[in-house]
Coordinates of C-alpha atoms and ligand atoms in Angstrom, one line a residue:
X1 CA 18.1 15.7 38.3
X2 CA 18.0 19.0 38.4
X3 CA 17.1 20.1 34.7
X4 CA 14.0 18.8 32.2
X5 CA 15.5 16.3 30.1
X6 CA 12.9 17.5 27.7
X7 CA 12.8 21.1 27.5
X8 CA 16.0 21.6 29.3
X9 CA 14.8 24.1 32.1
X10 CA 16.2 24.8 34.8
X11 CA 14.0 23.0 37.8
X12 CA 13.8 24.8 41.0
X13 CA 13.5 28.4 42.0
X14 CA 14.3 30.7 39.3
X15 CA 15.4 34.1 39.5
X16 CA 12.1 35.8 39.2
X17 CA 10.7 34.1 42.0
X18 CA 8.9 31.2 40.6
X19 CA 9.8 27.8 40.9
X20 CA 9.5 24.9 38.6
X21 CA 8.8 21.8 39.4
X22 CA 9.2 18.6 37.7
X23 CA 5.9 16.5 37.0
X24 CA 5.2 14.2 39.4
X25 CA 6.3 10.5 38.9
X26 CA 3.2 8.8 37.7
X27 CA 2.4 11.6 35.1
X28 CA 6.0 11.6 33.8
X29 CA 5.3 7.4 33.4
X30 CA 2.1 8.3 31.7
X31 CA 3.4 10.9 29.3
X32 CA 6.2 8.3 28.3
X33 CA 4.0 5.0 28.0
X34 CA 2.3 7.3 24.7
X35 CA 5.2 9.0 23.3
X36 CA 7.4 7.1 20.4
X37 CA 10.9 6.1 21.4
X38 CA 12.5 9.0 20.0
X39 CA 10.4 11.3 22.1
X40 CA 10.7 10.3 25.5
X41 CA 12.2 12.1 28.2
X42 CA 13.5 11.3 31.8
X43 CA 12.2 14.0 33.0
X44 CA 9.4 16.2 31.9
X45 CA 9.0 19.6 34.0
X46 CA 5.9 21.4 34.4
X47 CA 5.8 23.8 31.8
X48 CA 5.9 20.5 29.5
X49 CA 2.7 19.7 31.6
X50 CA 1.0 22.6 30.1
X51 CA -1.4 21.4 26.9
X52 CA -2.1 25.1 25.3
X53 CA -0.3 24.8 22.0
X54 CA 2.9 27.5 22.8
X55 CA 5.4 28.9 20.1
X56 CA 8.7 27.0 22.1
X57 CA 9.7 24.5 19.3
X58 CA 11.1 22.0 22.9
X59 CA 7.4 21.9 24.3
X60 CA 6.6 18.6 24.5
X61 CA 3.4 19.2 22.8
X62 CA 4.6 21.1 19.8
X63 CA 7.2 17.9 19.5
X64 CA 4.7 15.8 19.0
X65 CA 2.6 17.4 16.6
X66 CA 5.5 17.7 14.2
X67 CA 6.3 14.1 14.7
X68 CA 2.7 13.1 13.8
X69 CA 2.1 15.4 11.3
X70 CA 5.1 13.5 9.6
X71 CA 3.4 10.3 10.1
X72 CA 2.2 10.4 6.4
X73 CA 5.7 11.4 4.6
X74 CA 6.9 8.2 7.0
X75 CA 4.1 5.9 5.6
X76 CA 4.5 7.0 2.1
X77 CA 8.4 6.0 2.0
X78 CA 8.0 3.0 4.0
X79 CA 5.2 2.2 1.3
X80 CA 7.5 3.0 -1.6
X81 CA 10.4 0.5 0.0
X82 CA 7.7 -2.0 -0.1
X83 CA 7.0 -1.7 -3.4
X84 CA 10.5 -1.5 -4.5
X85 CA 11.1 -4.7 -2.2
X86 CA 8.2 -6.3 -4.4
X87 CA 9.0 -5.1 -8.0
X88 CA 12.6 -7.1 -7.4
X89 CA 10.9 -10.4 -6.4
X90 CA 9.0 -9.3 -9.0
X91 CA 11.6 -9.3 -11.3
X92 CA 13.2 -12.4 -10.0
X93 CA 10.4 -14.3 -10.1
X94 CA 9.6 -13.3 -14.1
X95 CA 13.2 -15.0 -15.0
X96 CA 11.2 -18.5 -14.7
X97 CA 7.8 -17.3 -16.4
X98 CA 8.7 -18.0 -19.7
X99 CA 8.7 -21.9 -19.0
X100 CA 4.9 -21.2 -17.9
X101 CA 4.5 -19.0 -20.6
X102 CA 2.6 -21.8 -22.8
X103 CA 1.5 -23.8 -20.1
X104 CA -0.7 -21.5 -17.9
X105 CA -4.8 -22.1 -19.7
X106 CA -7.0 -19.9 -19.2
X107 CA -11.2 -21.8 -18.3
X108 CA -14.3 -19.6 -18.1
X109 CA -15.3 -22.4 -15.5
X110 CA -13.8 -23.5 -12.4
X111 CA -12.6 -27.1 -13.5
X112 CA -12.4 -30.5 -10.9
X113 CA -9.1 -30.8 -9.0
X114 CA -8.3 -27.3 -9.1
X115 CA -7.0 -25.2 -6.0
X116 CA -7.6 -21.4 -6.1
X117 CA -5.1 -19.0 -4.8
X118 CA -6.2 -15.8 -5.4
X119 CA -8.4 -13.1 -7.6
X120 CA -6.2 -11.4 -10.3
X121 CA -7.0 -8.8 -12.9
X122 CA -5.7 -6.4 -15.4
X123 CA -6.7 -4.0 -17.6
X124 CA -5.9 -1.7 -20.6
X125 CA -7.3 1.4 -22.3
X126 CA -6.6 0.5 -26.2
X127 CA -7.2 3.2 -29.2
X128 CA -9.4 1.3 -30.9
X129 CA -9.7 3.9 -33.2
X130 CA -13.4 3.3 -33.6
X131 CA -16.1 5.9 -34.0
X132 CA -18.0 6.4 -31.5
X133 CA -20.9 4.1 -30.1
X134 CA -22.2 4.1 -26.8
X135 CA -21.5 0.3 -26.4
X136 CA -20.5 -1.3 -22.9
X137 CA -21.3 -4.5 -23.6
X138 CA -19.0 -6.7 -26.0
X139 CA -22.2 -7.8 -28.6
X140 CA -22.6 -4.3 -29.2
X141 CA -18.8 -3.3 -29.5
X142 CA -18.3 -6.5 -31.5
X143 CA -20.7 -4.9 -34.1
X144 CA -19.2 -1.7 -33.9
X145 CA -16.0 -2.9 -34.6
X146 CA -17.2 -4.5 -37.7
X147 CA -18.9 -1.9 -39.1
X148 CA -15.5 -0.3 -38.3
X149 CA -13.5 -2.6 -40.5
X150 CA -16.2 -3.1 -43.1
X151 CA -15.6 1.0 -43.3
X152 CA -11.9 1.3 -42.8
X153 CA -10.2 -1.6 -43.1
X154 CA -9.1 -4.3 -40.9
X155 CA -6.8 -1.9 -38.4
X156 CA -9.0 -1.7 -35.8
X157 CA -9.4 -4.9 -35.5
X158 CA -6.1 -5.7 -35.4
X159 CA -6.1 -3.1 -32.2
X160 CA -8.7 -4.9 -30.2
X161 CA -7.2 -8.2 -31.0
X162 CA -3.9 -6.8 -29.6
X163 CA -5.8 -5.6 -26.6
X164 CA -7.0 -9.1 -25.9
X165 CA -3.8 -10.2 -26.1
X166 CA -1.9 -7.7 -24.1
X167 CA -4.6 -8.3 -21.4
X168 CA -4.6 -11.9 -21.3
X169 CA -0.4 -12.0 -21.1
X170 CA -0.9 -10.0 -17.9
X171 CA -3.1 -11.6 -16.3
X172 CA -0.8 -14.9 -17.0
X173 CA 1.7 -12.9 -15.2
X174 CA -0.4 -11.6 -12.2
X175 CA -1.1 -15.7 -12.3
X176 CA 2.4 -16.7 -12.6
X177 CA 4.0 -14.9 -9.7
X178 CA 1.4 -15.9 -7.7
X179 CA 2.7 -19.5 -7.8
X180 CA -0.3 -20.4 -10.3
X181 CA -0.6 -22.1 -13.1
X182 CA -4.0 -21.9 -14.3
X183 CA -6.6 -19.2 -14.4
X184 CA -10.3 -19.9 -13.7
X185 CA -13.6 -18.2 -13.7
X186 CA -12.2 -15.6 -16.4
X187 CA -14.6 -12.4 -17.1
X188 CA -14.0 -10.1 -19.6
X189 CA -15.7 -6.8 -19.4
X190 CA -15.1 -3.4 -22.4
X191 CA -16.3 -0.1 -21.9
X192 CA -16.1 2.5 -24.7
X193 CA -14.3 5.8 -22.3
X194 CA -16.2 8.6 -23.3
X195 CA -17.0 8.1 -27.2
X196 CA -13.7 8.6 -28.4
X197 CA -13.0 5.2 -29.5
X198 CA -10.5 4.2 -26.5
X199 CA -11.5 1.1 -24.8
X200 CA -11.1 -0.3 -21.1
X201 CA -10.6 -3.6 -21.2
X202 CA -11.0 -5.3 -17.9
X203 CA -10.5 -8.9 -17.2
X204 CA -9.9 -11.0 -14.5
X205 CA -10.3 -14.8 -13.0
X206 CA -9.1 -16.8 -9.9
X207 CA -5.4 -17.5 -9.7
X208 CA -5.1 -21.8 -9.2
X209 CA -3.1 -24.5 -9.4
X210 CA -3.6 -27.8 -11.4
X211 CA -1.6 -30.5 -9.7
X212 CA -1.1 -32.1 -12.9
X213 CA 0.7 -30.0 -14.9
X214 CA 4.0 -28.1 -13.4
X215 CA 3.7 -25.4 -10.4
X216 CA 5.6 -22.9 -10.2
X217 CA 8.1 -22.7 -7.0
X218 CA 9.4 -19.8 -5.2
X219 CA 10.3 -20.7 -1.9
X220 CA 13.8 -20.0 -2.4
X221 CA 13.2 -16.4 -4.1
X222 CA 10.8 -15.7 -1.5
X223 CA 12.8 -16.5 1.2
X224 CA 15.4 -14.1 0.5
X225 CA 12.8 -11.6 0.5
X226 CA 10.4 -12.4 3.3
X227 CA 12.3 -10.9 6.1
X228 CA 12.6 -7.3 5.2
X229 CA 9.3 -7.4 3.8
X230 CA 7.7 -8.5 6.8
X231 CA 10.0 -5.9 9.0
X232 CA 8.2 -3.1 6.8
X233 CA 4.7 -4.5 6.8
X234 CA 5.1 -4.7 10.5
X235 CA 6.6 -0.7 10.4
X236 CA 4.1 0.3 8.7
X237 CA 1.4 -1.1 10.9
X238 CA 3.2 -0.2 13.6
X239 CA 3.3 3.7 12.3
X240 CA -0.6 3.3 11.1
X241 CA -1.5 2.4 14.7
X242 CA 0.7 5.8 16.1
X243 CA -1.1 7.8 13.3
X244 CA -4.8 6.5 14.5
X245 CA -4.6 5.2 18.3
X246 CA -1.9 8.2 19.5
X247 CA -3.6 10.8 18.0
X248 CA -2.6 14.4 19.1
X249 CA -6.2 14.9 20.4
X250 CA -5.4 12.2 22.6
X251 CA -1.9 13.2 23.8
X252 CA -3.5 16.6 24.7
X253 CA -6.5 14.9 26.5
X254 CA -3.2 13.0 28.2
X255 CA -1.1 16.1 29.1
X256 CA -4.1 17.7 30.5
X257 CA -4.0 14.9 33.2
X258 CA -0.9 15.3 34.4
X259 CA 0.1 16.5 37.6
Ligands
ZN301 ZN1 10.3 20.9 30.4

């Protein structure tokens, strides 16, 4: 044991007189107990002890900033695999929806016997093509519409109806793949984005199940999924807890312990 497994110095005297020591047990344990895997060393010698921020690229210090600082980049990719781990149960589940596709109802109420699952929305800007009106409420884009079409013909209309529709099949979806098959307490909301005739549409309801009519089933999709989705939710955690609880503020506040 006569070298710094971290920075690779030489321990003992050196030529120049001064000798380095490693750091004592209990500050080496320390140091080790916060570092990630990757990052811990056998030994750590003195000069790793020290907490000023120093231009060697092997100082345990200046390690561990770059590895934090790459926290982000890590929880940005292991955020994009989740979403790609998604999109393809996604897609799997989306094979079956067209079975559901007549049979999921939409109720502005929350009907007897039904069991929620979850909130869902969507929303769509559509070119209604519409002058412009300051309405944010659908009685007074209703009548702006129709004075539209009364003017122009019966385009527009066509464009909002689409929009209703476009909306309302997502949200069927957004049902669907949560194992639903019926949507409840449905709001629909419009804004007019800045007066140039484009319109938010915003709706959205509670994802349920009637046990009457047929459920959607995904255990077996799901299943061969659930694993390495749960390994990168559990990364991910695992790398947002180093990024807040191990900050570097905190590893220097460590290394300026040690002994
Ligand atoms: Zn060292």
């Amino acid at each position: 044991m006569n070298r710094c497994t971290n920075c690779d110095v030489k321990l003992g005297p050196t030529m120049i007189g001064k000798e380095i020591k490693p750091l004592s047990n209990s500050s080496i344990d320390k140091i080790n107990e916060f570092l990630p895997e990757e990052l811990k060393s056998e030994v750590f010698c003195e000069r790793c002890g020290l907490h000023q921020e120093r231009v060697e690229m092997y100082h345990i210090y200046v390690k561990y900033k770059r590895y934090h600082n790459n926290l982000d980049e890590e929880i940005h990719k292991i955020r994009k695999e989740e979403a790609e781990a998604v999109a393809n149960l996604t897609r799997e589940k989306m094979k079956y929806f067209i079975n559901f596709d007549d049979l999921i109802k939409f109720y502005s109420y929350v009907p007897s016997n039904i069991t929620p699952i979850e909130l869902i929305e969507s929303q769509i800007i559509v070119d209604s093509g519409m002058w412009s009106t300051s309405s944010d409420n659908l009685d007074a884009l209703w009548s702006a519409m129709h004075d539209k079409v009364a003017r122009d013909g019966i385009d527009s209309k066509n464009k909002i109806n689409e929009g209703f529709s476009n909306i309302k099949d997502l949200l069927k979806r957004e049902c669907f793949i949560r194992g639903g098959n019926t949507v409840v307490d449905i709001k629909y909301n419009f804004s007019e984005l800045a007066g140039n005739g484009k319109v938010l549409f915003h709706i959205q309801g509670t994802a349920s199940i009637n046990p009457e009519i047929e459920i959607p089933k995904f255990d077996n999709i799901e299943k061969k999924y659930s694993d390495s989705l749960s390994k990168l939710i559990n990364k991910r955690k695992e790398v947002f807890n180093r990024k807040y609880n191990y900050s570097i503020e905190n590893f220097v506040e460590l290394i300026k312990t040690t002994t």
